[in-house]
Amino acid sequence: MSAAPATKPRAAVSKASKAKAKSLGYKSFTAGNFKFERDEYFAHIYYPGGRHIIPVDAYLRSLMRDVGWGFFYGTVNFDNVFGTINHYGTVEMFIGLLNEAYKSTGRHYVETFDAKKLKKTFEDMLGDWTNAGFDPYAAPNETGKAFGPKKGSNLKAIQRQRMVARRMVGLPGDLPMRSDKNGMKVNPQFKDVPQDKPEIHAEKGFEKEVHAFNMFAYTSRSDVTWNPSVVSNVKDSQFCATTEEHMLPIGHGNDRVEWFIQVCDEIIWDIDDGQTGRPLAKVVMKAGDVAAMPSNIRHKGYSPKRSILIVWENNDGSLPDRHASGELKPYPVEF
Ligand SMILES: [Fe+2]
């Protein structure tokens, strides 16, 4: 995938749009030939040859994931037009590259960026455009509005620090368990998740070494949605517990196979072709279901009630090329 011809004109931002953003108190941002403005309801993306518009609440939720996950694995589609592709060091930002209509008529536009530099621009944009009271990681029912003129900020929400256990959560001297006492209450939608604790019978002398906790209970106290925090990391195996409510803010086009284990409740997935965006399937996952998302699709999930999903990622850096070249099939098993 190469950038569009350099002869294309730079993005033309209308004076009225720029003045409007300024009068509302929001900064404008530039990355290469892309220009970003926000107003009370929308994010405006200008690029050589056109402009694109995304509702600002949806835009900020997608931007939060792209920043929080360091551009993630493969493609982060903000919608069916705009997104980023991670090349692990560099990032392509695109309009219409993975949209059949834009691509076939030559209306797509792509530019490659240094990942660190683009991440900084995205972080600054997220910081400036997120108003007090709006948490892009929270379910819509649990947060204030993203709309209106600029009103304060919410850096606490968008700069959440990852908590990393040295050995295991709850061991002496390590991260404490989540509890009511430290303000990490069971989410109201997870009142049905049992909070009992496992029995631990350690041999004498091993009381500080042998440990276990109820991961369902621990996860039920997470205050973020659609955020795969790694719970175990063994070589390239990354086991990620997530809590999902409302919808995945992005259409994720992975560059490798990704496994899902639905732990409780239900998620309905839209599966579209990764390159064209053509709808391929609906997948309904109920508690106990396991699915492998192929490497050539994009997926977007809908969780009517908050649910727990385990996402299993393979961190092997050779996989994107081996899938792209056809050496590996897009799916992991044949029955
Ligand atoms: Fe995914």
mmCIF file of C-alpha atoms and ligand atoms in Angstrom:
data_model
loop_
_atom_site.group_PDB
_atom_site.id
_atom_site.type_symbol
_atom_site.label_atom_id
_atom_site.label_comp_id
_atom_site.label_asym_id
_atom_site.label_seq_id
_atom_site.Cartn_x
_atom_site.Cartn_y
_atom_site.Cartn_z
ATOM 1 C CA MET A 1 0.000 0.000 0.000
ATOM 2 C CA SER A 2 1.562 3.247 -1.011
ATOM 3 C CA ALA A 3 0.686 6.837 -0.346
ATOM 4 C CA ALA A 4 -1.502 8.611 -2.861
ATOM 5 C CA PRO A 5 0.355 10.718 -5.464
ATOM 6 C CA ALA A 6 2.208 13.675 -3.991
ATOM 7 C CA THR A 7 0.602 15.928 -6.594
ATOM 8 C CA LYS A 8 -2.703 15.868 -4.738
ATOM 9 C CA PRO A 9 -3.489 19.237 -3.131
ATOM 10 C CA ARG A 10 -3.169 19.739 0.600
ATOM 11 C CA ALA A 11 -6.314 19.523 2.685
ATOM 12 C CA ALA A 12 -8.366 22.682 2.431
ATOM 13 C CA VAL A 13 -10.009 23.617 5.716
ATOM 14 C CA SER A 14 -12.758 26.164 5.291
ATOM 15 C CA LYS A 15 -12.170 29.438 7.130
ATOM 16 C CA ALA A 16 -15.657 29.213 8.633
ATOM 17 C CA SER A 17 -14.925 25.770 10.092
ATOM 18 C CA LYS A 18 -11.622 26.911 11.580
ATOM 19 C CA ALA A 19 -13.204 30.017 13.092
ATOM 20 C CA LYS A 20 -16.050 27.935 14.537
ATOM 21 C CA ALA A 21 -13.637 25.490 16.242
ATOM 22 C CA LYS A 22 -11.646 28.401 17.684
ATOM 23 C CA SER A 23 -14.709 30.200 18.997
ATOM 24 C CA LEU A 24 -15.785 27.010 20.778
ATOM 25 C CA GLY A 25 -12.389 26.796 22.480
ATOM 26 C CA TYR A 26 -11.013 23.728 20.699
ATOM 27 C CA LYS A 27 -7.573 23.454 19.128
ATOM 28 C CA SER A 28 -7.090 22.236 15.563
ATOM 29 C CA PHE A 29 -4.541 19.552 14.775
ATOM 30 C CA THR A 30 -2.405 18.613 11.798
ATOM 31 C CA ALA A 31 -0.669 15.365 10.854
ATOM 32 C CA GLY A 32 1.036 15.473 7.464
ATOM 33 C CA ASN A 33 -1.639 16.548 4.985
ATOM 34 C CA PHE A 34 -4.483 15.636 7.368
ATOM 35 C CA LYS A 35 -6.196 18.377 9.346
ATOM 36 C CA PHE A 36 -8.553 17.805 12.274
ATOM 37 C CA GLU A 37 -11.206 20.199 13.642
ATOM 38 C CA ARG A 38 -13.967 19.647 16.159
ATOM 39 C CA ASP A 39 -17.174 21.522 16.763
ATOM 40 C CA GLU A 40 -20.008 20.910 19.197
ATOM 41 C CA TYR A 41 -21.131 17.621 17.615
ATOM 42 C CA PHE A 42 -18.566 16.429 15.083
ATOM 43 C CA ALA A 43 -14.931 15.686 14.349
ATOM 44 C CA HIS A 44 -14.009 16.981 10.875
ATOM 45 C CA ILE A 45 -11.157 15.343 9.006
ATOM 46 C CA TYR A 46 -9.766 17.214 5.990
ATOM 47 C CA TYR A 47 -7.412 15.481 3.575
ATOM 48 C CA PRO A 48 -6.181 16.158 0.050
ATOM 49 C CA GLY A 49 -9.205 15.638 -2.145
ATOM 50 C CA GLY A 50 -11.979 15.765 0.403
ATOM 51 C CA ARG A 51 -13.352 15.892 3.910
ATOM 52 C CA HIS A 52 -14.834 13.364 6.286
ATOM 53 C CA ILE A 53 -17.073 13.765 9.334
ATOM 54 C CA ILE A 54 -17.600 11.543 12.401
ATOM 55 C CA PRO A 55 -19.857 12.190 15.436
ATOM 56 C CA VAL A 56 -17.440 13.452 18.085
ATOM 57 C CA ASP A 57 -18.458 11.016 20.852
ATOM 58 C CA ALA A 58 -17.805 8.038 18.564
ATOM 59 C CA TYR A 59 -14.613 9.660 17.314
ATOM 60 C CA LEU A 60 -13.229 10.185 20.834
ATOM 61 C CA ARG A 61 -14.097 6.616 21.864
ATOM 62 C CA SER A 62 -12.200 5.286 18.831
ATOM 63 C CA LEU A 63 -9.302 7.702 19.364
ATOM 64 C CA MET A 64 -9.045 6.588 22.999
ATOM 65 C CA ARG A 65 -8.605 2.965 21.915
ATOM 66 C CA ASP A 66 -6.089 3.830 19.183
ATOM 67 C CA VAL A 67 -3.990 5.846 21.661
ATOM 68 C CA GLY A 68 -4.474 3.504 24.624
ATOM 69 C CA TRP A 69 -3.424 0.437 22.635
ATOM 70 C CA GLY A 70 -0.539 2.071 20.745
ATOM 71 C CA PHE A 71 -2.373 1.538 17.397
ATOM 72 C CA PHE A 72 -3.135 -2.061 18.391
ATOM 73 C CA TYR A 73 -2.733 -5.110 16.157
ATOM 74 C CA GLY A 74 -3.423 -4.377 12.475
ATOM 75 C CA THR A 75 -6.196 -1.986 11.514
ATOM 76 C CA VAL A 76 -8.247 0.300 13.726
ATOM 77 C CA ASN A 77 -11.252 1.427 11.656
ATOM 78 C CA PHE A 78 -12.909 4.456 13.301
ATOM 79 C CA ASP A 79 -15.752 3.863 10.826
ATOM 80 C CA ASN A 80 -15.905 2.425 7.305
ATOM 81 C CA VAL A 81 -13.784 5.276 5.882
ATOM 82 C CA PHE A 82 -11.151 6.546 8.332
ATOM 83 C CA GLY A 83 -8.582 4.587 10.310
ATOM 84 C CA THR A 84 -5.012 3.532 11.041
ATOM 85 C CA ILE A 85 -2.902 0.486 10.183
ATOM 86 C CA ASN A 86 -0.112 -0.461 12.569
ATOM 87 C CA HIS A 87 3.215 -1.443 11.036
ATOM 88 C CA TYR A 88 4.927 -1.516 14.439
ATOM 89 C CA GLY A 89 7.182 1.525 14.238
ATOM 90 C CA THR A 90 5.269 3.298 11.497
ATOM 91 C CA VAL A 91 1.536 3.799 11.074
ATOM 92 C CA GLU A 92 -0.544 4.385 7.979
ATOM 93 C CA MET A 93 -3.445 6.799 8.425
ATOM 94 C CA PHE A 94 -6.035 6.431 5.711
ATOM 95 C CA ILE A 95 -9.260 7.632 4.172
ATOM 96 C CA GLY A 96 -11.148 5.010 2.183
ATOM 97 C CA LEU A 97 -8.233 2.597 1.786
ATOM 98 C CA LEU A 98 -10.324 -0.304 3.092
ATOM 99 C CA ASN A 99 -13.564 0.868 1.521
ATOM 100 C CA GLU A 100 -14.456 -0.693 -1.808
ATOM 101 C CA ALA A 101 -16.159 2.405 -3.241
ATOM 102 C CA TYR A 102 -13.394 4.874 -2.313
ATOM 103 C CA LYS A 103 -10.691 2.459 -3.488
ATOM 104 C CA SER A 104 -12.226 1.513 -6.832
ATOM 105 C CA THR A 105 -12.747 5.162 -7.767
ATOM 106 C CA GLY A 106 -9.321 6.292 -6.589
ATOM 107 C CA ARG A 107 -10.805 8.523 -3.875
ATOM 108 C CA HIS A 108 -8.729 7.001 -1.086
ATOM 109 C CA TYR A 109 -5.819 8.768 0.603
ATOM 110 C CA VAL A 110 -3.018 7.272 2.704
ATOM 111 C CA GLU A 111 -0.040 8.709 4.534
ATOM 112 C CA THR A 112 2.633 6.976 6.608
ATOM 113 C CA PHE A 113 3.769 8.367 9.969
ATOM 114 C CA ASP A 114 6.312 7.640 12.630
ATOM 115 C CA ALA A 115 4.193 5.869 15.269
ATOM 116 C CA LYS A 116 5.529 7.861 18.234
ATOM 117 C CA LYS A 117 4.913 11.205 16.538
ATOM 118 C CA LEU A 118 1.376 10.354 15.442
ATOM 119 C CA LYS A 119 0.581 8.965 18.892
ATOM 120 C CA LYS A 120 1.665 12.279 20.440
ATOM 121 C CA THR A 121 -0.619 14.232 18.071
ATOM 122 C CA PHE A 122 -3.509 11.864 18.871
ATOM 123 C CA GLU A 123 -2.854 12.184 22.628
ATOM 124 C CA ASP A 124 -2.872 15.982 22.392
ATOM 125 C CA MET A 125 -6.103 15.900 20.360
ATOM 126 C CA LEU A 126 -7.752 13.525 22.834
ATOM 127 C CA GLY A 127 -6.647 15.721 25.751
ATOM 128 C CA ASP A 128 -7.957 18.923 24.199
ATOM 129 C CA TRP A 129 -11.210 17.553 22.768
ATOM 130 C CA THR A 130 -12.353 15.487 25.780
ATOM 131 C CA ASN A 131 -14.533 17.637 28.036
ATOM 132 C CA ALA A 132 -14.880 17.356 31.807
ATOM 133 C CA GLY A 133 -17.379 14.642 32.645
ATOM 134 C CA PHE A 134 -16.891 12.629 29.459
ATOM 135 C CA ASP A 135 -14.985 9.355 29.799
ATOM 136 C CA PRO A 136 -14.342 7.717 26.408
ATOM 137 C CA TYR A 137 -13.543 4.377 28.103
ATOM 138 C CA ALA A 138 -16.900 4.242 29.906
ATOM 139 C CA ALA A 139 -20.194 2.813 28.648
ATOM 140 C CA PRO A 140 -22.481 5.630 27.351
ATOM 141 C CA ASN A 141 -24.829 5.087 30.291
ATOM 142 C CA GLU A 142 -22.035 5.708 32.772
ATOM 143 C CA THR A 143 -20.578 8.951 31.504
ATOM 144 C CA GLY A 144 -21.453 12.560 30.714
ATOM 145 C CA LYS A 145 -21.696 14.063 27.250
ATOM 146 C CA ALA A 146 -18.903 14.704 24.762
ATOM 147 C CA PHE A 147 -20.794 17.529 23.032
ATOM 148 C CA GLY A 148 -20.881 21.318 23.238
ATOM 149 C CA PRO A 149 -18.228 24.042 23.558
ATOM 150 C CA LYS A 150 -14.968 23.221 25.331
ATOM 151 C CA LYS A 151 -15.538 22.680 29.032
ATOM 152 C CA GLY A 152 -12.491 21.671 31.092
ATOM 153 C CA SER A 153 -10.819 18.322 30.514
ATOM 154 C CA ASN A 154 -10.773 14.752 31.826
ATOM 155 C CA LEU A 155 -7.101 13.784 31.865
ATOM 156 C CA LYS A 156 -7.713 11.351 34.738
ATOM 157 C CA ALA A 157 -9.915 9.229 32.494
ATOM 158 C CA ILE A 158 -7.768 9.337 29.387
ATOM 159 C CA GLN A 159 -4.422 8.859 31.102
ATOM 160 C CA ARG A 160 -5.306 5.784 33.133
ATOM 161 C CA GLN A 161 -2.135 4.024 34.203
ATOM 162 C CA ARG A 162 -1.876 0.314 33.577
ATOM 163 C CA MET A 163 -1.503 -1.553 36.857
ATOM 164 C CA VAL A 164 1.183 -4.195 36.538
ATOM 165 C CA ALA A 165 1.532 -6.967 39.106
ATOM 166 C CA ARG A 166 5.065 -8.140 39.861
ATOM 167 C CA ARG A 167 3.951 -11.722 40.326
ATOM 168 C CA MET A 168 0.223 -11.838 40.960
ATOM 169 C CA VAL A 169 -2.493 -9.529 42.193
ATOM 170 C CA GLY A 170 -3.198 -10.044 45.918
ATOM 171 C CA LEU A 171 0.171 -11.581 46.912
ATOM 172 C CA PRO A 172 1.970 -9.929 49.841
ATOM 173 C CA GLY A 173 3.813 -6.822 48.623
ATOM 174 C CA ASP A 174 2.094 -6.905 45.214
ATOM 175 C CA LEU A 175 -0.920 -5.055 43.747
ATOM 176 C CA PRO A 176 -3.943 -5.277 46.056
ATOM 177 C CA MET A 177 -7.149 -7.012 45.019
ATOM 178 C CA ARG A 178 -9.890 -4.706 43.714
ATOM 179 C CA SER A 179 -12.370 -4.068 46.506
ATOM 180 C CA ASP A 180 -15.123 -1.754 47.725
ATOM 181 C CA LYS A 181 -12.551 -0.274 50.130
ATOM 182 C CA ASN A 182 -10.241 0.969 47.374
ATOM 183 C CA GLY A 183 -13.197 2.297 45.403
ATOM 184 C CA MET A 184 -13.325 -0.480 42.816
ATOM 185 C CA LYS A 185 -16.893 -1.635 43.247
ATOM 186 C CA VAL A 186 -18.682 -4.387 41.360
ATOM 187 C CA ASN A 187 -20.207 -2.799 38.269
ATOM 188 C CA PRO A 188 -24.014 -2.529 38.661
ATOM 189 C CA GLN A 189 -24.468 -4.698 35.540
ATOM 190 C CA PHE A 190 -22.313 -7.427 37.125
ATOM 191 C CA LYS A 191 -24.343 -7.879 40.319
ATOM 192 C CA ASP A 192 -24.923 -11.458 39.130
ATOM 193 C CA VAL A 193 -21.211 -12.313 39.058
ATOM 194 C CA PRO A 194 -20.353 -14.455 42.136
ATOM 195 C CA GLN A 195 -17.852 -12.769 44.436
ATOM 196 C CA ASP A 196 -16.759 -15.899 46.338
ATOM 197 C CA LYS A 197 -13.083 -16.653 46.860
ATOM 198 C CA PRO A 198 -11.211 -19.873 46.093
ATOM 199 C CA GLU A 199 -9.952 -21.979 49.005
ATOM 200 C CA ILE A 200 -6.164 -22.039 49.213
ATOM 201 C CA HIS A 201 -4.445 -24.868 51.084
ATOM 202 C CA ALA A 202 -0.711 -24.176 50.932
ATOM 203 C CA GLU A 203 1.948 -26.511 52.317
ATOM 204 C CA LYS A 204 3.609 -25.144 55.421
ATOM 205 C CA GLY A 205 6.273 -22.614 54.440
ATOM 206 C CA PHE A 206 4.607 -21.830 51.081
ATOM 207 C CA GLU A 207 1.805 -19.617 52.417
ATOM 208 C CA LYS A 208 3.268 -16.546 50.724
ATOM 209 C CA GLU A 209 3.929 -18.361 47.447
ATOM 210 C CA VAL A 210 0.674 -20.184 46.703
ATOM 211 C CA HIS A 211 -2.155 -17.889 45.710
ATOM 212 C CA ALA A 212 -5.403 -17.779 43.753
ATOM 213 C CA PHE A 213 -8.302 -15.401 43.209
ATOM 214 C CA ASN A 214 -11.665 -15.359 41.486
ATOM 215 C CA MET A 215 -10.959 -13.742 38.107
ATOM 216 C CA PHE A 216 -14.691 -13.325 37.368
ATOM 217 C CA ALA A 217 -15.017 -11.272 40.568
ATOM 218 C CA TYR A 218 -11.852 -9.299 39.805
ATOM 219 C CA THR A 219 -12.994 -8.486 36.254
ATOM 220 C CA SER A 220 -16.499 -7.528 37.393
ATOM 221 C CA ARG A 221 -14.870 -4.570 39.174
ATOM 222 C CA SER A 222 -13.301 -3.104 36.022
ATOM 223 C CA ASP A 223 -14.550 0.419 35.243
ATOM 224 C CA VAL A 224 -13.593 0.460 31.536
ATOM 225 C CA THR A 225 -15.242 -1.074 28.487
ATOM 226 C CA TRP A 226 -13.764 -2.628 25.336
ATOM 227 C CA ASN A 227 -10.245 -2.502 26.663
ATOM 228 C CA PRO A 228 -8.220 -5.714 26.517
ATOM 229 C CA SER A 229 -5.898 -5.589 29.501
ATOM 230 C CA VAL A 230 -3.377 -8.400 29.474
ATOM 231 C CA VAL A 231 -3.926 -10.762 32.368
ATOM 232 C CA SER A 232 -1.242 -13.289 31.533
ATOM 233 C CA ASN A 233 1.718 -13.135 29.216
ATOM 234 C CA VAL A 234 3.542 -16.382 28.464
ATOM 235 C CA LYS A 235 5.996 -16.044 25.583
ATOM 236 C CA ASP A 236 3.742 -14.804 22.699
ATOM 237 C CA SER A 237 0.477 -15.810 24.349
ATOM 238 C CA GLN A 238 -1.450 -12.804 25.628
ATOM 239 C CA PHE A 239 -4.611 -13.627 27.482
ATOM 240 C CA CYS A 240 -6.740 -10.507 27.832
ATOM 241 C CA ALA A 241 -9.838 -10.189 30.006
ATOM 242 C CA THR A 242 -12.213 -7.465 28.906
ATOM 243 C CA THR A 243 -15.551 -6.074 30.018
ATOM 244 C CA GLU A 244 -17.856 -5.090 27.180
ATOM 245 C CA GLU A 245 -20.975 -2.929 27.226
ATOM 246 C CA HIS A 246 -22.697 -1.069 24.379
ATOM 247 C CA MET A 247 -20.464 -1.425 21.284
ATOM 248 C CA LEU A 248 -16.845 -1.772 20.324
ATOM 249 C CA PRO A 249 -15.990 1.782 19.211
ATOM 250 C CA ILE A 250 -13.799 0.541 16.360
ATOM 251 C CA GLY A 251 -14.000 -2.057 13.613
ATOM 252 C CA HIS A 252 -10.920 -4.123 14.383
ATOM 253 C CA GLY A 253 -9.123 -5.623 11.402
ATOM 254 C CA ASN A 254 -6.482 -7.835 12.967
ATOM 255 C CA ASP A 255 -3.351 -8.841 11.037
ATOM 256 C CA ARG A 256 -3.410 -12.293 12.673
ATOM 257 C CA VAL A 257 -5.959 -14.722 14.045
ATOM 258 C CA GLU A 258 -7.619 -13.567 17.265
ATOM 259 C CA TRP A 259 -9.524 -15.906 19.589
ATOM 260 C CA PHE A 260 -12.597 -14.965 21.615
ATOM 261 C CA ILE A 261 -13.945 -16.810 24.651
ATOM 262 C CA GLN A 262 -17.317 -15.477 25.791
ATOM 263 C CA VAL A 263 -17.229 -15.845 29.560
ATOM 264 C CA CYS A 264 -20.672 -14.513 30.469
ATOM 265 C CA ASP A 265 -23.743 -12.972 28.805
ATOM 266 C CA GLU A 266 -23.779 -12.297 25.057
ATOM 267 C CA ILE A 267 -22.074 -10.324 22.282
ATOM 268 C CA ILE A 268 -23.364 -9.987 18.713
ATOM 269 C CA TRP A 269 -20.571 -9.449 16.185
ATOM 270 C CA ASP A 270 -20.692 -7.857 12.743
ATOM 271 C CA ILE A 271 -18.044 -9.482 10.583
ATOM 272 C CA ASP A 272 -17.041 -7.596 7.423
ATOM 273 C CA ASP A 273 -14.381 -8.236 4.808
ATOM 274 C CA GLY A 274 -11.121 -6.648 5.982
ATOM 275 C CA GLN A 275 -10.204 -5.092 2.626
ATOM 276 C CA THR A 276 -13.559 -4.010 1.174
ATOM 277 C CA GLY A 277 -15.829 -3.652 4.203
ATOM 278 C CA ARG A 278 -18.441 -5.923 2.598
ATOM 279 C CA PRO A 279 -20.655 -7.569 5.247
ATOM 280 C CA LEU A 280 -19.788 -11.268 5.686
ATOM 281 C CA ALA A 281 -21.507 -12.641 8.781
ATOM 282 C CA LYS A 282 -23.261 -12.074 12.082
ATOM 283 C CA VAL A 283 -21.804 -14.081 14.936
ATOM 284 C CA VAL A 284 -23.806 -14.409 18.150
ATOM 285 C CA MET A 285 -21.594 -15.505 21.038
ATOM 286 C CA LYS A 286 -23.230 -16.759 24.215
ATOM 287 C CA ALA A 287 -21.517 -17.636 27.489
ATOM 288 C CA GLY A 288 -19.111 -20.520 26.888
ATOM 289 C CA ASP A 289 -18.785 -19.968 23.123
ATOM 290 C CA VAL A 290 -15.329 -19.853 21.564
ATOM 291 C CA ALA A 291 -14.575 -18.285 18.164
ATOM 292 C CA ALA A 292 -11.482 -17.582 16.092
ATOM 293 C CA MET A 293 -11.659 -14.310 14.191
ATOM 294 C CA PRO A 294 -9.802 -14.799 10.863
ATOM 295 C CA SER A 295 -6.924 -12.510 9.899
ATOM 296 C CA ASN A 296 -8.687 -11.130 6.788
ATOM 297 C CA ILE A 297 -11.857 -9.704 8.358
ATOM 298 C CA ARG A 298 -12.850 -6.781 10.577
ATOM 299 C CA HIS A 299 -15.118 -7.227 13.583
ATOM 300 C CA LYS A 300 -17.343 -4.915 15.590
ATOM 301 C CA GLY A 301 -19.186 -6.207 18.653
ATOM 302 C CA TYR A 302 -22.428 -5.220 20.375
ATOM 303 C CA SER A 303 -22.992 -6.148 24.024
ATOM 304 C CA PRO A 304 -26.540 -5.220 25.166
ATOM 305 C CA LYS A 305 -25.679 -6.114 28.777
ATOM 306 C CA ARG A 306 -22.174 -5.754 30.199
ATOM 307 C CA SER A 307 -20.348 -9.019 29.545
ATOM 308 C CA ILE A 308 -16.933 -10.571 30.094
ATOM 309 C CA LEU A 309 -14.942 -11.591 27.025
ATOM 310 C CA ILE A 310 -11.487 -13.121 26.988
ATOM 311 C CA VAL A 311 -9.479 -12.080 23.946
ATOM 312 C CA TRP A 312 -6.484 -14.269 23.152
ATOM 313 C CA GLU A 313 -3.825 -12.532 21.071
ATOM 314 C CA ASN A 314 -0.685 -14.039 19.544
ATOM 315 C CA ASN A 315 2.135 -11.511 19.851
ATOM 316 C CA ASP A 316 4.466 -13.292 17.350
ATOM 317 C CA GLY A 317 5.819 -10.430 15.205
ATOM 318 C CA SER A 318 6.268 -12.653 12.127
ATOM 319 C CA LEU A 319 2.526 -13.309 11.776
ATOM 320 C CA PRO A 320 1.385 -10.184 9.842
ATOM 321 C CA ASP A 321 3.772 -10.876 6.920
ATOM 322 C CA ARG A 322 3.056 -14.613 6.926
ATOM 323 C CA HIS A 323 -0.683 -13.951 6.706
ATOM 324 C CA ALA A 324 -0.281 -11.161 4.131
ATOM 325 C CA SER A 325 1.910 -13.357 1.891
ATOM 326 C CA GLY A 326 -0.563 -16.239 2.018
ATOM 327 C CA GLU A 327 1.887 -18.585 3.769
ATOM 328 C CA LEU A 328 -0.654 -18.912 6.575
ATOM 329 C CA LYS A 329 -4.349 -19.406 5.988
ATOM 330 C CA PRO A 330 -6.545 -16.647 7.450
ATOM 331 C CA TYR A 331 -8.170 -19.151 9.819
ATOM 332 C CA PRO A 332 -6.427 -21.408 12.364
ATOM 333 C CA VAL A 333 -8.198 -24.769 11.994
ATOM 334 C CA GLU A 334 -9.967 -26.901 9.395
ATOM 335 C CA PHE A 335 -12.706 -29.289 10.495
HETATM 336 FE FE FE B 1 -10.135 -7.603 17.837
#
